[in-house]
PDB file of C-alpha atoms in Angstrom:
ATOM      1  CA  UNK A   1    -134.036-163.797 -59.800  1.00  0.00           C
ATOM      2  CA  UNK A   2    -134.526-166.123 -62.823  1.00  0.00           C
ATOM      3  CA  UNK A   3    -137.274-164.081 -64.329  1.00  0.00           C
ATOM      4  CA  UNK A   4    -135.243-160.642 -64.476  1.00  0.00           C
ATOM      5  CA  UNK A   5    -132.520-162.543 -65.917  1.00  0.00           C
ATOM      6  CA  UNK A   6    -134.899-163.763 -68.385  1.00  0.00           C
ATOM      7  CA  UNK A   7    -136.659-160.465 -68.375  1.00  0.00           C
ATOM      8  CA  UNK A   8    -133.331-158.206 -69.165  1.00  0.00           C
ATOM      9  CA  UNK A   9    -132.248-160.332 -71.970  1.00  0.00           C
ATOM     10  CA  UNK A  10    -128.481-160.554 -70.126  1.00  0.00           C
ATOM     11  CA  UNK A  11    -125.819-163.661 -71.100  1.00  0.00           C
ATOM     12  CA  UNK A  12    -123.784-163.616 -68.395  1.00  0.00           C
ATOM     13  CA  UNK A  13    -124.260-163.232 -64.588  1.00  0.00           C
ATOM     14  CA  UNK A  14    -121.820-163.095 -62.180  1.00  0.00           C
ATOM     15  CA  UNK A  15    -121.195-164.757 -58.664  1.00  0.00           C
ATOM     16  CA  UNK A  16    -119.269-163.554 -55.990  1.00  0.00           C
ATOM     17  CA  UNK A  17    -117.273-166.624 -54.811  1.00  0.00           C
ATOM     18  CA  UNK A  18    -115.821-164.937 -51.430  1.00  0.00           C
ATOM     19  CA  UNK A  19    -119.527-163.707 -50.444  1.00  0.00           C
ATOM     20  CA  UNK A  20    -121.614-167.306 -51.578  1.00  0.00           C
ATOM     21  CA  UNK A  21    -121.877-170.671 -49.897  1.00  0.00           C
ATOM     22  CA  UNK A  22    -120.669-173.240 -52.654  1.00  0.00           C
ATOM     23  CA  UNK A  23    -123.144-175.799 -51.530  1.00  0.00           C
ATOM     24  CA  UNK A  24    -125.795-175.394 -48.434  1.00  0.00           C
ATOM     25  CA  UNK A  25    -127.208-177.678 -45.975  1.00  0.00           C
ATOM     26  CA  UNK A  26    -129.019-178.995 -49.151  1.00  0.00           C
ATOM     27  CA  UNK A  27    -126.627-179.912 -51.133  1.00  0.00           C
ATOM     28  CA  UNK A  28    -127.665-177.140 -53.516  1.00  0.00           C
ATOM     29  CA  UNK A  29    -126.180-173.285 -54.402  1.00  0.00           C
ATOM     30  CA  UNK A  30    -127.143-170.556 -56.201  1.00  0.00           C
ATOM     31  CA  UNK A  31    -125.609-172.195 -59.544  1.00  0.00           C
ATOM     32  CA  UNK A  32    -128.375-174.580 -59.068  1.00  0.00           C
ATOM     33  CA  UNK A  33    -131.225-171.981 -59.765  1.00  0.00           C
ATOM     34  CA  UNK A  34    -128.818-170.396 -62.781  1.00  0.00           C
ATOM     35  CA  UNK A  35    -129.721-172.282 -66.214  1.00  0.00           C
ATOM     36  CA  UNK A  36    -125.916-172.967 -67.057  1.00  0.00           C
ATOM     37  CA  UNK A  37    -126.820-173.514 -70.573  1.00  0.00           C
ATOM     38  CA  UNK A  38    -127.393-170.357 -71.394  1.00  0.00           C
ATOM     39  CA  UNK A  39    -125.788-168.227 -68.937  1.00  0.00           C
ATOM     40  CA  UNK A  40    -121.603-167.943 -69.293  1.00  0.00           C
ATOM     41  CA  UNK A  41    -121.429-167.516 -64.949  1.00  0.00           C
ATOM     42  CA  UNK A  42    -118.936-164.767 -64.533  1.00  0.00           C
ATOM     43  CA  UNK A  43    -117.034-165.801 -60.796  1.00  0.00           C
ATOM     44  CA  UNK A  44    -116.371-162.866 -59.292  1.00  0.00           C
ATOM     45  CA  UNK A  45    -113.625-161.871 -55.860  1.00  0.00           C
ATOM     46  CA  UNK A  46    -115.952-159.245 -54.063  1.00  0.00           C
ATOM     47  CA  UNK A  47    -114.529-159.532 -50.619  1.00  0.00           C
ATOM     48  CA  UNK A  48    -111.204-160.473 -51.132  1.00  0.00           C
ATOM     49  CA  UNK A  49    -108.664-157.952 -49.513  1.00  0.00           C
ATOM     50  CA  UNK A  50    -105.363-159.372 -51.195  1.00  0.00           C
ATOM     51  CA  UNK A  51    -104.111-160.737 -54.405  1.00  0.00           C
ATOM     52  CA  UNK A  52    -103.398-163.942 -52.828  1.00  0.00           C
ATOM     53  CA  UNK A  53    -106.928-163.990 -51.552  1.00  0.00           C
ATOM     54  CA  UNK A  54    -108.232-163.071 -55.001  1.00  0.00           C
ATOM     55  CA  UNK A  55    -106.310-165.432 -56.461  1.00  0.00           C
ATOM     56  CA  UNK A  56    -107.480-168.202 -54.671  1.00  0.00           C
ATOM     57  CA  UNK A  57    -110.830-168.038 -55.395  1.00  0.00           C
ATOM     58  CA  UNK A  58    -110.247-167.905 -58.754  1.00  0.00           C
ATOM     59  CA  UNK A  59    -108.529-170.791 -58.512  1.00  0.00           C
ATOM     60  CA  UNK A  60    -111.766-172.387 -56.509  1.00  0.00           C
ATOM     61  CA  UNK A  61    -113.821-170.575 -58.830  1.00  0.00           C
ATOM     62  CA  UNK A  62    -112.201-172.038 -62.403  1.00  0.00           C
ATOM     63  CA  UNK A  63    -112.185-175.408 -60.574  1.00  0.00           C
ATOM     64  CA  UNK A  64    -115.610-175.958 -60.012  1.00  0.00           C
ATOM     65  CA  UNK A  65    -117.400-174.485 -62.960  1.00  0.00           C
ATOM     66  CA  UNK A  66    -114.796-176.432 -64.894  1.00  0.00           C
ATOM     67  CA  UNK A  67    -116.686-179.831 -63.125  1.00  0.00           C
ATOM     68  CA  UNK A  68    -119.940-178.188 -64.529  1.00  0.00           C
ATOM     69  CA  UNK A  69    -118.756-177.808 -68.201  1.00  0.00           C
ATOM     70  CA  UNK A  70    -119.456-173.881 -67.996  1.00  0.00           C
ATOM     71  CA  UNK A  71    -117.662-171.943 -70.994  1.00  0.00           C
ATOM     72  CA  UNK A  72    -117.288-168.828 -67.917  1.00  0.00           C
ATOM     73  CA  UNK A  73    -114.736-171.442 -66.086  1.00  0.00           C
ATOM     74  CA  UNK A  74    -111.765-169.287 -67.233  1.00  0.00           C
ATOM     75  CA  UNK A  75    -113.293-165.778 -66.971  1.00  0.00           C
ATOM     76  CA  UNK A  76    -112.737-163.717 -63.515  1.00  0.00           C
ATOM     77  CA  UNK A  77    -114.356-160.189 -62.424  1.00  0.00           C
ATOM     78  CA  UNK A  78    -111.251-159.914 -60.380  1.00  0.00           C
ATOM     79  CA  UNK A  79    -111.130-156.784 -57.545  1.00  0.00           C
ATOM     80  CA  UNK A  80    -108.860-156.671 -54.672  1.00  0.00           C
ATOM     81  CA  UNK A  81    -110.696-154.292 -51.728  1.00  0.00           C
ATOM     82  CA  UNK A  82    -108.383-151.879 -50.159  1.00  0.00           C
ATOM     83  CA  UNK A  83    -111.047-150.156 -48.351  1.00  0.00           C
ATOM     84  CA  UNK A  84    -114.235-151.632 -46.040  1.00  0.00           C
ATOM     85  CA  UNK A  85    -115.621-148.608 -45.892  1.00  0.00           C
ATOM     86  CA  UNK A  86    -116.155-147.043 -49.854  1.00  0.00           C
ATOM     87  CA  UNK A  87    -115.437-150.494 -51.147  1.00  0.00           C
ATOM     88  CA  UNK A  88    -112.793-148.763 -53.405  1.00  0.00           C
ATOM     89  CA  UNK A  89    -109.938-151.544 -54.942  1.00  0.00           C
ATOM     90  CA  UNK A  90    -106.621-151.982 -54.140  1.00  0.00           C
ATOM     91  CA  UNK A  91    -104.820-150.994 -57.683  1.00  0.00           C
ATOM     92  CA  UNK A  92    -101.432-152.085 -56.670  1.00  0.00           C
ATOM     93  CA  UNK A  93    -102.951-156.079 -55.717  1.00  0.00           C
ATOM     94  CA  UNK A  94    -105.438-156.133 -58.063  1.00  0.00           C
ATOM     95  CA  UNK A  95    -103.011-155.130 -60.874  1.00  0.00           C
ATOM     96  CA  UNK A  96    -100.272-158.093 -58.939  1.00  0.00           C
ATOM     97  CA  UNK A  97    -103.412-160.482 -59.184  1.00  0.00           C
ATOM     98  CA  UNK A  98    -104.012-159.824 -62.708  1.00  0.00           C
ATOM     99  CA  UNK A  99    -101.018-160.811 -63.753  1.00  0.00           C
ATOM    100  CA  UNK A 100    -100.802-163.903 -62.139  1.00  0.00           C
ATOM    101  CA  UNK A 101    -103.935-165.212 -63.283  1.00  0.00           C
ATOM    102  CA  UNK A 102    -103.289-164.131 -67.001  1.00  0.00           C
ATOM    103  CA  UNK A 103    -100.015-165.840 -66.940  1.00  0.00           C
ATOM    104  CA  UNK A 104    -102.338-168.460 -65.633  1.00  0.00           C
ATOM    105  CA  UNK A 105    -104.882-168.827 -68.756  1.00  0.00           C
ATOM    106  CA  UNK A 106    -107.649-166.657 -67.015  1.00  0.00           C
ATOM    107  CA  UNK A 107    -109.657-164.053 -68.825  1.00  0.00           C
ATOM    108  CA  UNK A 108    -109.839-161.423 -66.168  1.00  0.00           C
ATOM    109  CA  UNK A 109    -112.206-158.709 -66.202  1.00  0.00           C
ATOM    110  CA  UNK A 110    -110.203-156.320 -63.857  1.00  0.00           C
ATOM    111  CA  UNK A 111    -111.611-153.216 -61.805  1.00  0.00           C
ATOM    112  CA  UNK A 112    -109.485-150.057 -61.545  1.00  0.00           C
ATOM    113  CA  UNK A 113    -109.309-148.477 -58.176  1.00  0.00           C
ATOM    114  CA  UNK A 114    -111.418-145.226 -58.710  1.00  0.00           C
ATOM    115  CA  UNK A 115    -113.621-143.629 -61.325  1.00  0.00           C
ATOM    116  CA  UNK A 116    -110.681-141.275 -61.602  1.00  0.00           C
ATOM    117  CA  UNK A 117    -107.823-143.885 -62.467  1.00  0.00           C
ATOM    118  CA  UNK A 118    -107.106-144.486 -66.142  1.00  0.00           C
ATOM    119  CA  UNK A 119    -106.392-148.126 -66.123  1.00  0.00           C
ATOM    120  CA  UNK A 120    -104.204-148.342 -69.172  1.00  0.00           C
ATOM    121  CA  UNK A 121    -102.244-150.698 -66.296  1.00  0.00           C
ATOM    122  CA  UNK A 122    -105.024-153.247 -66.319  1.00  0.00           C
ATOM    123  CA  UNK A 123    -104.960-154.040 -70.225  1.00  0.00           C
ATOM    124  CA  UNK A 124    -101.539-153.534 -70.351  1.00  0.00           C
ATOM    125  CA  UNK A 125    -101.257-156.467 -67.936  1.00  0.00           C
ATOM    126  CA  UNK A 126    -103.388-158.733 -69.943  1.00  0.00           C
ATOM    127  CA  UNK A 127    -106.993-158.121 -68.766  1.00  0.00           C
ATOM    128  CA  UNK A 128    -109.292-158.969 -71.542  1.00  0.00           C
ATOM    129  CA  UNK A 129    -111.427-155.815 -70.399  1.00  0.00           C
ATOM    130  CA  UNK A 130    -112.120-153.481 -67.992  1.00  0.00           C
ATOM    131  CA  UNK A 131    -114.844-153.242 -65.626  1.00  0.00           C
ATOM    132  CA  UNK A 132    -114.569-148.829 -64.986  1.00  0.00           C
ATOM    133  CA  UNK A 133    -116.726-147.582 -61.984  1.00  0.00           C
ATOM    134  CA  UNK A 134    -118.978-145.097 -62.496  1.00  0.00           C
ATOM    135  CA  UNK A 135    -119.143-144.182 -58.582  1.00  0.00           C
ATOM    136  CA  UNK A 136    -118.260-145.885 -55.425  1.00  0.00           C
ATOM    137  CA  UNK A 137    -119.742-148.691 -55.180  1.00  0.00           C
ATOM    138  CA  UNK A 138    -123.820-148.963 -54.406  1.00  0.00           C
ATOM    139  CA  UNK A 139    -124.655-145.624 -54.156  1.00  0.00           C
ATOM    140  CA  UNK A 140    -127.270-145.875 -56.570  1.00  0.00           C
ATOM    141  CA  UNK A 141    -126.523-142.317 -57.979  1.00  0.00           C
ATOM    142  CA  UNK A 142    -125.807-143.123 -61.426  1.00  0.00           C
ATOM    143  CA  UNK A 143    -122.451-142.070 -63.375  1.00  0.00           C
ATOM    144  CA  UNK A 144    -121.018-139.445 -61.668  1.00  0.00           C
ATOM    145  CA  UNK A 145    -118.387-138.127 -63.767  1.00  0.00           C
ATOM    146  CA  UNK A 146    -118.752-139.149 -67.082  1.00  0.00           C
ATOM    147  CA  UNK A 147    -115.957-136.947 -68.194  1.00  0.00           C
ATOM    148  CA  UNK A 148    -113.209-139.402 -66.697  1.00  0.00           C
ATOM    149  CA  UNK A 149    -115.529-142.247 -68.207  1.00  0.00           C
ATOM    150  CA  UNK A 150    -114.707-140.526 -71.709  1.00  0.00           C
ATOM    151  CA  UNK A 151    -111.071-140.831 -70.418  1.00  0.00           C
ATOM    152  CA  UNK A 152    -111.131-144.292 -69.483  1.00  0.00           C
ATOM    153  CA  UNK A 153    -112.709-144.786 -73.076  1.00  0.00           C
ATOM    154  CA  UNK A 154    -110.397-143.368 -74.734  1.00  0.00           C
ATOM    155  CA  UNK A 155    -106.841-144.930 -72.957  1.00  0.00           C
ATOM    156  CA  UNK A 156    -108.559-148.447 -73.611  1.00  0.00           C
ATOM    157  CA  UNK A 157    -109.978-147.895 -77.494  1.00  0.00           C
ATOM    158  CA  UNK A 158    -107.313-145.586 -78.731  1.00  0.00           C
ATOM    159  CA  UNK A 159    -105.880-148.469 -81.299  1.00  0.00           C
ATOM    160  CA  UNK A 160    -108.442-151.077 -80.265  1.00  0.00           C
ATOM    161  CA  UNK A 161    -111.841-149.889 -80.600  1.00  0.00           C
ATOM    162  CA  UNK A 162    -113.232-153.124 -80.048  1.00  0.00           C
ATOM    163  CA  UNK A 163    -111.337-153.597 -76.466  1.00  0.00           C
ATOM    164  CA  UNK A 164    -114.537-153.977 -73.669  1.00  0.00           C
ATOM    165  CA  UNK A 165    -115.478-151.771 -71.398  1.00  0.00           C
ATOM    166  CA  UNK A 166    -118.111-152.083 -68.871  1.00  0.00           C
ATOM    167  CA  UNK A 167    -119.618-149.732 -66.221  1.00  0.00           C
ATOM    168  CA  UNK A 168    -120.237-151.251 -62.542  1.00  0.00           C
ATOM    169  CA  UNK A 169    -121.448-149.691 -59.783  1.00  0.00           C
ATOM    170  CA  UNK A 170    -124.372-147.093 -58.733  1.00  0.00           C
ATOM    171  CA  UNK A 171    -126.821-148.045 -61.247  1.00  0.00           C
ATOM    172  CA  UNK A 172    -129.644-147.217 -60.003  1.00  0.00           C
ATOM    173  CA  UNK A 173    -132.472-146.533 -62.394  1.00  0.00           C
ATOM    174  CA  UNK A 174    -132.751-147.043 -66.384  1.00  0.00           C
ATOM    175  CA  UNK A 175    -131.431-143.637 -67.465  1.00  0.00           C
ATOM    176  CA  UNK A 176    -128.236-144.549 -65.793  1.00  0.00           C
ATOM    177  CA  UNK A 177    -127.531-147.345 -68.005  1.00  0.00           C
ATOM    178  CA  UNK A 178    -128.210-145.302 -71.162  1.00  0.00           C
ATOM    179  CA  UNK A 179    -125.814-142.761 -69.747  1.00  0.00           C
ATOM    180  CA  UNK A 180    -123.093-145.340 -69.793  1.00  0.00           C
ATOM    181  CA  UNK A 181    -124.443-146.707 -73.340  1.00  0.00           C
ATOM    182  CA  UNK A 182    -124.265-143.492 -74.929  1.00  0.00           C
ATOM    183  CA  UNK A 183    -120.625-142.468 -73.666  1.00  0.00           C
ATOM    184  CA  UNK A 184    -119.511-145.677 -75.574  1.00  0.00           C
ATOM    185  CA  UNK A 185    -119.256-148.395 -72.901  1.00  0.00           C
ATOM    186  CA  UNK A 186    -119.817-152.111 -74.225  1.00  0.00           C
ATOM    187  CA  UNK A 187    -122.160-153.053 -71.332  1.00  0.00           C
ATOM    188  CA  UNK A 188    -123.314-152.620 -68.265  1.00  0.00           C
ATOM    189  CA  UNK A 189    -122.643-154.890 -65.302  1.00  0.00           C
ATOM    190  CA  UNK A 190    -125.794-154.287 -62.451  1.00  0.00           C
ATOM    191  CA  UNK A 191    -127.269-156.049 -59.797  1.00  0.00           C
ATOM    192  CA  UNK A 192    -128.890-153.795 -56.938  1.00  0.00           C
ATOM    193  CA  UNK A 193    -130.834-151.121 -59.086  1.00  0.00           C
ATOM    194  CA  UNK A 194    -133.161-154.392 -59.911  1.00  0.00           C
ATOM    195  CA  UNK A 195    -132.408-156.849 -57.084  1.00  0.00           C
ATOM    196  CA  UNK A 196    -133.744-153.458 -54.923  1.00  0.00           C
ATOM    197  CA  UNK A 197    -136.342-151.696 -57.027  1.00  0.00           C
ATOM    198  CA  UNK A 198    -140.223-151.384 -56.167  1.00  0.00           C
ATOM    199  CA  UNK A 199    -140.706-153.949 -58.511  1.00  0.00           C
ATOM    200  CA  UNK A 200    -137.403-155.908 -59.720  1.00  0.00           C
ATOM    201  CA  UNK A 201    -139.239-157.655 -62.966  1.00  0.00           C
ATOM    202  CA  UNK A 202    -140.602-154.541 -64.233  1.00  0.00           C
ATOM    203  CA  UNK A 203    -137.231-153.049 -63.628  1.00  0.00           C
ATOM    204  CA  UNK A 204    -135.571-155.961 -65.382  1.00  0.00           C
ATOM    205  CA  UNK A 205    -137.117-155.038 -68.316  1.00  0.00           C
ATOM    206  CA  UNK A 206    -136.704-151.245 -68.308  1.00  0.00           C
ATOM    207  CA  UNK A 207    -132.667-151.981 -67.927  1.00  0.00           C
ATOM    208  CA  UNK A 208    -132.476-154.124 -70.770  1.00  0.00           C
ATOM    209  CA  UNK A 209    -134.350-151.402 -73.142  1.00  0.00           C
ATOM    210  CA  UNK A 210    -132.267-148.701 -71.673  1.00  0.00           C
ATOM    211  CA  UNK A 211    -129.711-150.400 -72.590  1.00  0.00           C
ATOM    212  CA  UNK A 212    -130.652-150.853 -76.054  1.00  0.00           C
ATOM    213  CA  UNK A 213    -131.400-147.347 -76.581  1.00  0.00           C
ATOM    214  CA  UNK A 214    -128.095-146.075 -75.220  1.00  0.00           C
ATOM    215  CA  UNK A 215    -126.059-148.212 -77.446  1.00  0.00           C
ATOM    216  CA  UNK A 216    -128.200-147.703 -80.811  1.00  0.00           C
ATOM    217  CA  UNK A 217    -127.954-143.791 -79.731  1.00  0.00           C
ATOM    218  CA  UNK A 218    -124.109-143.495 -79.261  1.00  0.00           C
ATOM    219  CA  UNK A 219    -123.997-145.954 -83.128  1.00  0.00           C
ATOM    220  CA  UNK A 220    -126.293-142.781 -84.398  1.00  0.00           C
ATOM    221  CA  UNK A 221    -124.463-140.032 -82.936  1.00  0.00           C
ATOM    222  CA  UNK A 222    -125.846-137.106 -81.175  1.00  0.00           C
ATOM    223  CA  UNK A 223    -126.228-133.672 -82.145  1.00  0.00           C
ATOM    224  CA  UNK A 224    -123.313-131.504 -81.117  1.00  0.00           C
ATOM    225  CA  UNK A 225    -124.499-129.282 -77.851  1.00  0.00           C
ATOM    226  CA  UNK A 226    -124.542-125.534 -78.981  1.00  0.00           C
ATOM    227  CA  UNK A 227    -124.467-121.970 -76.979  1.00  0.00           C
ATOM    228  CA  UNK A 228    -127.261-120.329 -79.475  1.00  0.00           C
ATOM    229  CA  UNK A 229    -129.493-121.814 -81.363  1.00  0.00           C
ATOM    230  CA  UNK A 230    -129.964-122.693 -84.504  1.00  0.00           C
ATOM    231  CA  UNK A 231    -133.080-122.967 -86.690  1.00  0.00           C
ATOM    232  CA  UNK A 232    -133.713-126.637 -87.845  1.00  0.00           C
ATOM    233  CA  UNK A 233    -135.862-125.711 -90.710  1.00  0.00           C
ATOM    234  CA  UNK A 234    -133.982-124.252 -93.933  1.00  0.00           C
ATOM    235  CA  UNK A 235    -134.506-121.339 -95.397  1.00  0.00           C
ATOM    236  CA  UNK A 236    -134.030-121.803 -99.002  1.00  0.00           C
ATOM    237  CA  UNK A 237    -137.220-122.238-100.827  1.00  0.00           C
ATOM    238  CA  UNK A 238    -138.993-120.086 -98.748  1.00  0.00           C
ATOM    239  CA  UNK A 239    -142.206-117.748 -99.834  1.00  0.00           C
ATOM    240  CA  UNK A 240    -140.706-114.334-101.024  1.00  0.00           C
ATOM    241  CA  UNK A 241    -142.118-111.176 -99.217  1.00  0.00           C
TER     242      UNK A 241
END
C-alpha cells in the first residue's frame, strides 16, 4: 500500500471510518502505516446508512486526526447508503448531513446519489466539491455515461470554473482515468483498480500517468469529431499539373 501511494504520486488518501478498526489488538491502525506528513487523510462515511450515522463519524473522524495534527481533520468524503445492494447514496440524508457538518466547519466532499443526478443541491449546500460517480460503485467498467458527467460539469463550473470535481467509482484500468481527465474532472478518487490489479505497483504507476495525460489533453483541446473527412495537409503551394 505505501509504495503505490508513493508510486501514483497522490496527496491525499482516504479512510473509511465506519469500515476500519481505529486501533487493533496492537495498539496500531492503518494511520500508522500512512506517512501523515505528507498525506492530507481524507475520513470518509462508507457504510453509514443515515445522516446521523454519517455525521457521527465525522465527528469521530475530525476528533482524532485533530489529536494527530493532520491538516485533513476538517475534510469529509461524506455518503449516506440508501441501498446494500448497488451501494447507490441516499440524496435526501446525504444532502441533510451536508448541511449539518458545513454549518459545523467541515469541508465535505459530498457524493450525489446516481451518475444521473445533477448535484447542483450538494454545492448549493456548502460542499466544497463534489465527488460524481462514474458507475455504481466497483464495477470496474470505467465511466459509463460520460454525457451526464459533461452535465454534472457543467451545473458545478458554470460561474466557478475552478469548483472540484472528482470521479469515484469503477475505475478499473488506466484509460478510465484519462476518460474522466479529459471530460474536465479535477481528479480522480480510486482504490480497487490498483488495490486489485495483477500487479498493484505497476498499476500505481500507470494511474498516475493516465492521469497526467488526461488532464494535459483536455488543457490542449481535442480535435472536433467529424462525419467526413478532411485532408490534414494543405493544398496551397502545391506542384501545378
Amino acid at each position: 500500500m505505501r509504495d503505490c501511494l508513493d508510486a501514483s504520486d497522490c496527496e491525499v488518501t482516504t479512510v473509511a471510518v465506519r469500515r476500519e478498526r481505529l486501533v487493533d489488538k496492537e495498539g496500531k491502525s492503518i494511520l500508522s502505516f500512512l506517512d501523515l506528513k505528507k498525506l492530507t487523510i481524507l475520513p470518509n462515511t462508507a457504510g453509514c446508512f443515515s445522516a446521523e450515522d454519517a455525521i457521527r463519524h465525522a465527528r469521530i473522524a475530525r476528533e482524532l486526526l485533530s489529536n494527530l495534527g493532520n491538516r485533513g481533520a476538517d475534510w469529509v468524503k461524506l455518503e449516506c447508503l440508501g441501498d446494500p445492494k448497488t451501494l447507490l447514496p441516499d440524496p435526501i440524508a446525504t444532502l441533510e448531513a451536508t448541511e449539518t457538518l458545513v454549518k459545523e466547519g467541515f469541508r465535505c466532499s459530498s457524493t450525489p446519489a446516481t451518475i444521473d443526478h445533477g448535484p447542483a443541491s450538494e454545492k448549493n449546500a456548502g460542499a466544497t466539491s463534489v465527488i460524481a460517480r462514474g458507475q455504481p460503485d466497483w464495477l470496474g467498467q470505467g465511466v459509463l455515461n460520460p454525457n451526464n458527467i459533461r452535465i454534472i460539469l457543467e451545473y458545478l463550473k458554470d460561474g466557478d470554473p475552478d469548483y472540484p470535481v472528482i470521479i469515484d467509482a469503477g475505475v478499473g484500468t488506466a484509460s478510465d482515468v484519462s476518460i474522466a481527465m479529459e471530460l474536465g474532472c479535477d481528479g480522480v478518487l480510486l482504490n480497487t483498480g490498483i488495490a486489485s490489479a495483477k500487479d498493484p505497483l505497476r498499476m500505481a504507476y500507470a494511474m498516475k500517468f493516465a492521469c497526467d495525460a488526461g488532464r494535459m489533453a483536455y488543457l490542449a483541446g481535442r480535435i472536433p469529431k467529424k462525419l467526413y473527412a478532411t485532408a490534414s495537409s494543405p493544398m496551397e503551394g502545391r506542384i501545378g499539373t
